[in-house]
mmCIF file of C-alpha atoms and ligand atoms in Angstrom:
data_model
loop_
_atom_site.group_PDB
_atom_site.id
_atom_site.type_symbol
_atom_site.label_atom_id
_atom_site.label_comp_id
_atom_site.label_asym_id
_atom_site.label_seq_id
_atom_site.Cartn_x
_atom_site.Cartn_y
_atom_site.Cartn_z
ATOM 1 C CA UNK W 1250 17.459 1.705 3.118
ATOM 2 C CA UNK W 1251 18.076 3.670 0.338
ATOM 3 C CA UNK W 1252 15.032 2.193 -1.360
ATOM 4 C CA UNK W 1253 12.484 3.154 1.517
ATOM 5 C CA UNK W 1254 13.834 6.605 1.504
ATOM 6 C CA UNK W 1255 13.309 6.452 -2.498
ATOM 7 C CA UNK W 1256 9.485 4.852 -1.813
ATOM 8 C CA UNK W 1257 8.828 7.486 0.912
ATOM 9 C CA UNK W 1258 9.502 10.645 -1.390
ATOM 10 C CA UNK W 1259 7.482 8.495 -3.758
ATOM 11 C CA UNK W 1260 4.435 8.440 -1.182
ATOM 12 C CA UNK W 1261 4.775 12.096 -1.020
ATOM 13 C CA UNK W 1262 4.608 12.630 -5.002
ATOM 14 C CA UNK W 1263 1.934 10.469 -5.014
ATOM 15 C CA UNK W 1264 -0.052 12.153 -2.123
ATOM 16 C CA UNK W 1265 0.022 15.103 -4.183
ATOM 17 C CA UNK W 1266 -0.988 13.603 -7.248
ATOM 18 C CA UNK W 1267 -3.917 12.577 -5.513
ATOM 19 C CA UNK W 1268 -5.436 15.695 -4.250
ATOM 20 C CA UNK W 1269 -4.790 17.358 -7.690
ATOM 21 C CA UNK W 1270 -6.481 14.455 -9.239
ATOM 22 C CA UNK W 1271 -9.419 14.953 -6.704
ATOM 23 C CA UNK W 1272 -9.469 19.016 -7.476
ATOM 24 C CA UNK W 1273 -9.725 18.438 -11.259
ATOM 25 C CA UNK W 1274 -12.461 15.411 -11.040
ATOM 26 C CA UNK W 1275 -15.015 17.574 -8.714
ATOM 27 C CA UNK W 1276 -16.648 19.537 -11.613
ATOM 28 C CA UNK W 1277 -17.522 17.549 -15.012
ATOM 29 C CA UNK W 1278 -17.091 13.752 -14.195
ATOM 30 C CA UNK W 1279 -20.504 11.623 -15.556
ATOM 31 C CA UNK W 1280 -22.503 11.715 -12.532
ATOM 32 C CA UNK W 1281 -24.661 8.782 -11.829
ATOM 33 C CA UNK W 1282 -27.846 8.732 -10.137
ATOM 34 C CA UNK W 1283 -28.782 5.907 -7.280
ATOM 35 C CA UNK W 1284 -32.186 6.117 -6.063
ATOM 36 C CA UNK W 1285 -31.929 5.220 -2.066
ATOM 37 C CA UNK W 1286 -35.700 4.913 -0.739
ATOM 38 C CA UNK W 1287 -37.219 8.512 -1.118
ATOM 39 C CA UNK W 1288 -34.762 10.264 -1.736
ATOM 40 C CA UNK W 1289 -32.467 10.154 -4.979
ATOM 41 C CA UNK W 1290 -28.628 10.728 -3.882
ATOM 42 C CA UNK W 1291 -26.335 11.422 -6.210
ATOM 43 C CA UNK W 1292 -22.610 9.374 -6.734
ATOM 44 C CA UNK W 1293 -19.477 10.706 -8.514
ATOM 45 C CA UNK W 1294 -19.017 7.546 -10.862
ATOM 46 C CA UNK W 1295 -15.552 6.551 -8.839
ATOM 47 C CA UNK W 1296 -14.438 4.477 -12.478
ATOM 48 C CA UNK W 1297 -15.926 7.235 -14.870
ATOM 49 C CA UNK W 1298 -12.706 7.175 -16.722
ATOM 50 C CA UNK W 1299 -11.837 3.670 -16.716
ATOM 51 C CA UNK W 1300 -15.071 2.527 -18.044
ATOM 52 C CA UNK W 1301 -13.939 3.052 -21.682
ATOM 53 C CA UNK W 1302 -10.312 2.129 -21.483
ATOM 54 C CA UNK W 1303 -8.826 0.212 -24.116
ATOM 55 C CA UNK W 1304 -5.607 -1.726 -23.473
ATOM 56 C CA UNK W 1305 -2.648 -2.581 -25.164
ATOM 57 C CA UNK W 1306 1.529 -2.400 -25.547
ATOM 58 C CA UNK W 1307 0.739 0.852 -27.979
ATOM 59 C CA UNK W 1308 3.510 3.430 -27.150
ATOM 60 C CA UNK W 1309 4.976 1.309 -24.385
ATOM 61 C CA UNK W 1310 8.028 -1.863 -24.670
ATOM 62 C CA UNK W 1311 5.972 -4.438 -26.714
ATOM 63 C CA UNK W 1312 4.419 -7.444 -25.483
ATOM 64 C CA UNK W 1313 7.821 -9.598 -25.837
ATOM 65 C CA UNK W 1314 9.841 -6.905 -24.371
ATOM 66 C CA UNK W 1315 7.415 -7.057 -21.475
ATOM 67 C CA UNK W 1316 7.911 -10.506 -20.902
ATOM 68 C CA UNK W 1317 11.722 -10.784 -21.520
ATOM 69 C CA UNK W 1318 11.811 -7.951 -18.300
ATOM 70 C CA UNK W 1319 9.586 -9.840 -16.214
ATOM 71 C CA UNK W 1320 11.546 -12.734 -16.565
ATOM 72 C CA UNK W 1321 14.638 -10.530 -15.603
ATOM 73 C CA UNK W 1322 13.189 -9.045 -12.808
ATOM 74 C CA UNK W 1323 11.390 -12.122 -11.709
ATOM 75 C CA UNK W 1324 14.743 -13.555 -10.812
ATOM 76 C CA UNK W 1325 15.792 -9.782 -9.083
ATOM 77 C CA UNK W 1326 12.393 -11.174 -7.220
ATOM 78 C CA UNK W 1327 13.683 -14.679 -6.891
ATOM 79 C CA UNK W 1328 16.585 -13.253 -4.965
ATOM 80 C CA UNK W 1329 14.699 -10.771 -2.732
ATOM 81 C CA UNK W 1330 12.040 -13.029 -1.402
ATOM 82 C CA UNK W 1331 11.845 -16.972 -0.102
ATOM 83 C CA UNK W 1332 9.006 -17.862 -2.904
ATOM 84 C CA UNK W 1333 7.351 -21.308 -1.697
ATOM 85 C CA UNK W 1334 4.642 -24.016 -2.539
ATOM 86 C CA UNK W 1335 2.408 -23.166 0.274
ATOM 87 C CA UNK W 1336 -1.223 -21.889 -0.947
ATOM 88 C CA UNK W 1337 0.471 -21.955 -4.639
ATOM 89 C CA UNK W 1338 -1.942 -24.633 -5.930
ATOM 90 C CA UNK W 1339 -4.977 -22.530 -4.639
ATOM 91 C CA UNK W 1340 -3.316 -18.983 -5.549
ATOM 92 C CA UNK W 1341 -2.754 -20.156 -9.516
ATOM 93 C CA UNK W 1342 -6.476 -21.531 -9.559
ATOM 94 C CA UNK W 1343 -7.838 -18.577 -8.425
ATOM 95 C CA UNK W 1344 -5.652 -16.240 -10.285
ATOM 96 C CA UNK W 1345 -5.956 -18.259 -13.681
ATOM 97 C CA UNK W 1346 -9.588 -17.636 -13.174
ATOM 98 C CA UNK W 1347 -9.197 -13.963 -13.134
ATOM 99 C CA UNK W 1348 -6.862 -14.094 -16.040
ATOM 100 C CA UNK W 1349 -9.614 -15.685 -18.100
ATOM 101 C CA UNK W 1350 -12.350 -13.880 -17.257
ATOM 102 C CA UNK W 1351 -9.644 -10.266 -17.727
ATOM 103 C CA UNK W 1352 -9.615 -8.051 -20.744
ATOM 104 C CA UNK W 1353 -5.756 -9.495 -21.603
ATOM 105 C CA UNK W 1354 -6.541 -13.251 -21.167
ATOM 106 C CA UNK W 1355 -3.968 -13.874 -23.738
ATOM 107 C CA UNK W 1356 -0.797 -13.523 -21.675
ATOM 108 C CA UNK W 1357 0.917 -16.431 -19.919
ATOM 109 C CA UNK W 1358 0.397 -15.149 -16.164
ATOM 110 C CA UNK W 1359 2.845 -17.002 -13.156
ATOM 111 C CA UNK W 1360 1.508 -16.618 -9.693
ATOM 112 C CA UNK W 1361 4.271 -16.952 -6.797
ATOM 113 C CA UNK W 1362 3.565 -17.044 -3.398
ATOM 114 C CA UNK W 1363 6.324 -15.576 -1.220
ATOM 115 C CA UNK W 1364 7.044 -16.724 2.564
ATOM 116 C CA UNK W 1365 6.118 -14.042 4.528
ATOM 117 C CA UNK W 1366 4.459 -12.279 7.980
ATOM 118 C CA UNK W 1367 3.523 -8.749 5.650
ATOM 119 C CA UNK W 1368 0.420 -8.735 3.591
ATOM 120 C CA UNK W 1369 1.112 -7.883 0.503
ATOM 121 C CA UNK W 1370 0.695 -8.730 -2.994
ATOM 122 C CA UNK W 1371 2.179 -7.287 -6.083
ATOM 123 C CA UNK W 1372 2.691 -7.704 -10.088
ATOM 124 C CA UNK W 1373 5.852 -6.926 -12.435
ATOM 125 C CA UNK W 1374 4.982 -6.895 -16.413
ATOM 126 C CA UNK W 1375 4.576 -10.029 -18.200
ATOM 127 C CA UNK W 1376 1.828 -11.400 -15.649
ATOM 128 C CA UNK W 1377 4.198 -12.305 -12.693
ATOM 129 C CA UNK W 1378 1.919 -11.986 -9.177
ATOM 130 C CA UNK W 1379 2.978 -12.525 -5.926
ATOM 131 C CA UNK W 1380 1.191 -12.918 -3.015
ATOM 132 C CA UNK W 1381 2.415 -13.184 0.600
ATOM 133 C CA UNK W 1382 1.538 -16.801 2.785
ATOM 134 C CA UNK W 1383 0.384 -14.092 5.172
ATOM 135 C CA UNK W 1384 -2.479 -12.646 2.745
ATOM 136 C CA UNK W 1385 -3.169 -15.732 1.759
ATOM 137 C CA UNK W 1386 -3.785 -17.164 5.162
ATOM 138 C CA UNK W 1387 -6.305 -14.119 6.184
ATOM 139 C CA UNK W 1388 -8.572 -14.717 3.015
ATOM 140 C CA UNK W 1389 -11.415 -16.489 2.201
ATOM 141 C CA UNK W 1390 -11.358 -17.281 -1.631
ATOM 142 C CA UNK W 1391 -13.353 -14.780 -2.772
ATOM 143 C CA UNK W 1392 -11.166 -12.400 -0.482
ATOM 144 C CA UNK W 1393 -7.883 -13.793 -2.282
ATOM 145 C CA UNK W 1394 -9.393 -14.102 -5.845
ATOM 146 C CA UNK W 1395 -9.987 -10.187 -5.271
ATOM 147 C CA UNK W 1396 -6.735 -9.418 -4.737
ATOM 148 C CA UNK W 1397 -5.734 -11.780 -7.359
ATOM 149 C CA UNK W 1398 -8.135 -10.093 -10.043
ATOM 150 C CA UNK W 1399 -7.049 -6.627 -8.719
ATOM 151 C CA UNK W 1400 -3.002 -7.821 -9.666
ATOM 152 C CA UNK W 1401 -4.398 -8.642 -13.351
ATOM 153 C CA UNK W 1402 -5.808 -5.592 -13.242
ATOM 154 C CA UNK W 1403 -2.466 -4.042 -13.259
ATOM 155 C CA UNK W 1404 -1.111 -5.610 -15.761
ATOM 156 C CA UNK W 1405 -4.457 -5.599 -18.058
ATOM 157 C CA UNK W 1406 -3.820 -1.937 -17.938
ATOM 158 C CA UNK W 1407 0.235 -1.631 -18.551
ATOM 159 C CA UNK W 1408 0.753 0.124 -14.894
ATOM 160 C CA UNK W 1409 4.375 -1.319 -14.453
ATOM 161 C CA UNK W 1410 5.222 -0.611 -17.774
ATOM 162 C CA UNK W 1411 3.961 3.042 -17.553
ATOM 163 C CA UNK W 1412 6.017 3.650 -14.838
ATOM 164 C CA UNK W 1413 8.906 1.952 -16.387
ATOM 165 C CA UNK W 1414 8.260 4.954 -19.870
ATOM 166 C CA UNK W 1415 8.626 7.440 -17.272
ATOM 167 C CA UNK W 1416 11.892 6.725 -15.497
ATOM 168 C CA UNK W 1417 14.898 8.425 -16.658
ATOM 169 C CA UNK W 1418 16.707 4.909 -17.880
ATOM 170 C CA UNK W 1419 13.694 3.985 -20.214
ATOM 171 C CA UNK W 1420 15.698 4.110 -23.141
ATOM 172 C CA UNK W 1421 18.815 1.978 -22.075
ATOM 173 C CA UNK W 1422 16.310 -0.627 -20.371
ATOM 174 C CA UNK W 1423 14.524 -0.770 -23.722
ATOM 175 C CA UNK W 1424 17.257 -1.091 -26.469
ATOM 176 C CA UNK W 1425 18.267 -3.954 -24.134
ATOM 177 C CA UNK W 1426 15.630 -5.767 -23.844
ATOM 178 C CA UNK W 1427 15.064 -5.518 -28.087
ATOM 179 C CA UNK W 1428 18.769 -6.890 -28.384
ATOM 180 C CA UNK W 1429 18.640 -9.337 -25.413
ATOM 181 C CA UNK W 1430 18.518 -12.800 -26.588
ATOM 182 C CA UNK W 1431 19.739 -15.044 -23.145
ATOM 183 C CA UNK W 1432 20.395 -14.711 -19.599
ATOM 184 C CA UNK W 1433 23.923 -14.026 -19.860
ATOM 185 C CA UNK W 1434 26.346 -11.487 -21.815
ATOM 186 C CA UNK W 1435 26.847 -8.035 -22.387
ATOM 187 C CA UNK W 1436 23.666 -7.147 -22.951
ATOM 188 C CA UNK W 1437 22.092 -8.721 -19.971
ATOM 189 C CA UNK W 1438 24.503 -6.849 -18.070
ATOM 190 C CA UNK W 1439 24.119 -3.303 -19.606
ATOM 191 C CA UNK W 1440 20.127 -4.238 -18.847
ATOM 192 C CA UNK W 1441 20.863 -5.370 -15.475
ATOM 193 C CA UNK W 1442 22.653 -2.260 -15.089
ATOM 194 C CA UNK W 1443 19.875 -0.108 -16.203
ATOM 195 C CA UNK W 1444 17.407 -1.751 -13.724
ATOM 196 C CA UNK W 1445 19.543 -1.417 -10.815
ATOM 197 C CA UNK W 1446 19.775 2.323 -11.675
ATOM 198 C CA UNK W 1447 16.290 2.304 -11.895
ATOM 199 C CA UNK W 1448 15.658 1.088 -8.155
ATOM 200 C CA UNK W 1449 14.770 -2.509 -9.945
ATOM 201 C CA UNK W 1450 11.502 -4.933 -9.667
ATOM 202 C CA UNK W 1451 10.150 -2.827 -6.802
ATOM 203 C CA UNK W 1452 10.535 0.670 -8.169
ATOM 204 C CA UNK W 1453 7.629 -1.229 -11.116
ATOM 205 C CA UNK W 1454 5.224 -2.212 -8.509
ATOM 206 C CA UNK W 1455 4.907 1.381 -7.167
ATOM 207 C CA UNK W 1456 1.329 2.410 -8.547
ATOM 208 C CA UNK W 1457 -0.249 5.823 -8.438
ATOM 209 C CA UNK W 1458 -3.279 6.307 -7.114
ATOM 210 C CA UNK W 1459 -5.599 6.582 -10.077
ATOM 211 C CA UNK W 1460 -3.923 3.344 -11.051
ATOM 212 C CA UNK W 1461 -4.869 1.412 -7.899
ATOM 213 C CA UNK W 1462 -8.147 2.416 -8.372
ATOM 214 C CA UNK W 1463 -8.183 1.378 -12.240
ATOM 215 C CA UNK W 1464 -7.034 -2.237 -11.056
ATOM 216 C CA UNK W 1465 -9.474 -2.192 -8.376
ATOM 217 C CA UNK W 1466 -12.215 -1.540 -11.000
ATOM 218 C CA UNK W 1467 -10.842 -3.675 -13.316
ATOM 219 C CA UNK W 1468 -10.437 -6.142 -10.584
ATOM 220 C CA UNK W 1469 -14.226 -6.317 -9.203
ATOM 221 C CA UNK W 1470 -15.398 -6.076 -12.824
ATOM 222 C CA UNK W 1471 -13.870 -9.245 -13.702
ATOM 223 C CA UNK W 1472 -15.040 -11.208 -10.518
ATOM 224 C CA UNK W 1473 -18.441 -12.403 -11.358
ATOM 225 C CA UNK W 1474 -17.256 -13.933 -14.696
ATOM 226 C CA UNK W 1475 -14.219 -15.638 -12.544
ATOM 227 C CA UNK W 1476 -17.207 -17.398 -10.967
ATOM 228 C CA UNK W 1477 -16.100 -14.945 -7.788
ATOM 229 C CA UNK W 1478 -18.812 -13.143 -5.430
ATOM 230 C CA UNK W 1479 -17.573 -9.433 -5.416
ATOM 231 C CA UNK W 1480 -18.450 -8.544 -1.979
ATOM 232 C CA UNK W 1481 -15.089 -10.697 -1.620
ATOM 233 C CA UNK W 1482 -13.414 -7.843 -2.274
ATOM 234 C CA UNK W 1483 -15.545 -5.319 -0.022
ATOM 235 C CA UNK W 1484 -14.953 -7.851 2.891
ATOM 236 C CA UNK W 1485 -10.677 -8.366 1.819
ATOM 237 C CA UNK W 1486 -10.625 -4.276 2.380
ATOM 238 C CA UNK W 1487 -12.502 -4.190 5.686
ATOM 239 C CA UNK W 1488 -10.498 -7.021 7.069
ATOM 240 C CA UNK W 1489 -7.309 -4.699 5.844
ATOM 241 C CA UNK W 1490 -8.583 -1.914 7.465
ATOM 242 C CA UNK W 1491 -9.248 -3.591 10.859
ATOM 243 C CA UNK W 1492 -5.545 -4.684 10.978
ATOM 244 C CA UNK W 1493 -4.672 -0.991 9.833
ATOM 245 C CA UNK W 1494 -6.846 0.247 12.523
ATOM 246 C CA UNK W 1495 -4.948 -2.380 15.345
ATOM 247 C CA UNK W 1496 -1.695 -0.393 14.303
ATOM 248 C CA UNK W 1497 -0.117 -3.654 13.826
ATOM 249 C CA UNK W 1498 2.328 -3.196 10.907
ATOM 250 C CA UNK W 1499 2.327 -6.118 9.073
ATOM 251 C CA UNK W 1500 0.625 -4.356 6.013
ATOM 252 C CA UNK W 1501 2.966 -3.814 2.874
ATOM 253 C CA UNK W 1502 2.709 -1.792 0.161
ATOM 254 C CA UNK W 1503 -0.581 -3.027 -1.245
ATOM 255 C CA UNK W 1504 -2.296 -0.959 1.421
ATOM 256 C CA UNK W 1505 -0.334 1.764 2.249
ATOM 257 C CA UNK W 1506 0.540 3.300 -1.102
ATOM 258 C CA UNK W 1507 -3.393 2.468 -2.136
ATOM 259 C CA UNK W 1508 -6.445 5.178 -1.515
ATOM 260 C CA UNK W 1509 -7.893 4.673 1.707
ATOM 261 C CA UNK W 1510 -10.104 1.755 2.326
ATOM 262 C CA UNK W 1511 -13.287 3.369 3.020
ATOM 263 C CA UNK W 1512 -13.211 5.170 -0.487
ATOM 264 C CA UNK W 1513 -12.228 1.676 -1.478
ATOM 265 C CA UNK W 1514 -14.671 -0.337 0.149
ATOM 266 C CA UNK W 1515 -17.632 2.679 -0.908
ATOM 267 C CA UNK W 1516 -15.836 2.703 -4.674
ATOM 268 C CA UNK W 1517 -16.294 -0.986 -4.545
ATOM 269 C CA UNK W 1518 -19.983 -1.150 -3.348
ATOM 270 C CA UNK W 1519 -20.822 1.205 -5.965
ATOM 271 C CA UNK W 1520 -19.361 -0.406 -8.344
ATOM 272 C CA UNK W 1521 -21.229 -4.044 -7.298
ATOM 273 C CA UNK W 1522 -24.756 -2.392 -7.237
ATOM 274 C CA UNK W 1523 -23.904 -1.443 -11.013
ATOM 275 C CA UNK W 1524 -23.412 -4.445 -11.626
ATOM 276 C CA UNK W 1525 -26.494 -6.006 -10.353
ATOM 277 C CA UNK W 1526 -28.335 -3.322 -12.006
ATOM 278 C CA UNK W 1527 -27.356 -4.391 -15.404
HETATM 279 ZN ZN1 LIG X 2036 -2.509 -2.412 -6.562
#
């Protein structure tokens, strides 16, 4: 309980995050110009400030510290959620062909499936995915692999690990995690400690909205060279928004804290006729 009351104050943050972002991005963004028959209409560039990103652990825990606290949190995971075999063989080949075709390709990524009726998918640092049997079941492969390359995208860019700077136990969780050298002790309590203070593995999967798009352009980016067709990923939203619009509830938080899926599915199709322009 305590943690949906946390994520719904979240939502709220984030809702206003969003409109501020939109306020600021209306004047100088790169504009980009998409001729459309006879007349010539003009797109804000939805990715304008992605397209440049560089990635790495710079200013954030370093890349062992990363995967030392997925590990820990994958087993807060572990004892969450029933993870299962079903779909895994077909999850880890499509996700281990976004990973390869990602701009952090050098990271050992796990894929989990977990057992259960929400769609949903999520990451935690280090390259742990999950992705619910109930996803899994409503996607074609390209429709999975986009959700797949969309979860790399997250951690290509550091989003867990951003959040984790900001939260108030940062410092505890990271002299930890430098000093933590097994599963068991003091120190893996005083970090276990420090997590459940922070809200633990969830409180990391909780993306802003600027990020969700970010892993949503880093997702559809890396499709082609995952040997994925991007529509995939137009086609994953509209199915999403059909069982939004059927106000069935079955949808975690992979849709609801994420923009809405028409700016998705538009964001997306932009970002696909780019791509064949090239
Ligand atoms: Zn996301």
């Amino acid at each position: 309980m305590k943690t949906l009351i946390r994520t719904s104050l979240f939502a709220l943050l984030l809702t206003s995050l969003f409109f501020t972002a939109t306020v600021q991005r209306g004047g100088a963004v790169a504009r980009d110009s998409v001729s459309t028959g006879h007349t010539s209409v003009q797109y804000d560039d939805p990715y304008a400030e992605f397209r440049n990103a560089s990635y790495s652990n710079a200013g954030l825990l370093n890349e062992r510290d990363e995967i030392k606290l997925g590990a820990q949190l994958h087993r807060e995971v572990t004892k969450k959620y029933n993870l299962t075999d079903v779909g895994l063989a077909r999850v880890d080949r499509l996700g281990q062909r976004c990973v390869r075709a990602s701009l952090r390709s050098n990271l050992a990524y796990k894929f989990h499936v977990i057992e259960s009726r929400e769609i949903n998918g999520f990451s935690i640092p280090g390259g742990h995915i999950y992705i619910t049997t109930a996803l899994i079941k409503m996607a074609n492969d390209d429709e999975l692999g986009s959700v797949l390359c969309h979860e790399v995208g997250h951690v290509v860019a550091r989003h867990s690990l951003k959040t984790l700077k900001k939260s108030r136990e940062y410092d505890d969780i990271a002299n930890s995690l430098g000093a933590l050298t097994g599963v068991a002790g003091s120190v893996a309590r005083d970090l276990g400690v420090a997590l459940g203070k922070m809200g633990g593995a969830l409180m990391v999967t909780i993306h802003t909205r600027d990020e969700e798009r970010e892993a949503d352009f880093l997702g559809v980016r890396a499709m082609p060279g995952a040997g994925m067709n991007p529509d995939g990923m137009v086609t994953m939203f509209q199915k999403l928004l059909r069982i939004e619009e059927s106000h069935s509830d079955p949808l975690g938080s992979l849709f609801s804290d994420h923009p809405d899926a028409q700016e998705r599915i538009d964001n997306t199709r932009y970002e696909i006729g780019k791509m064949k322009r090239r």
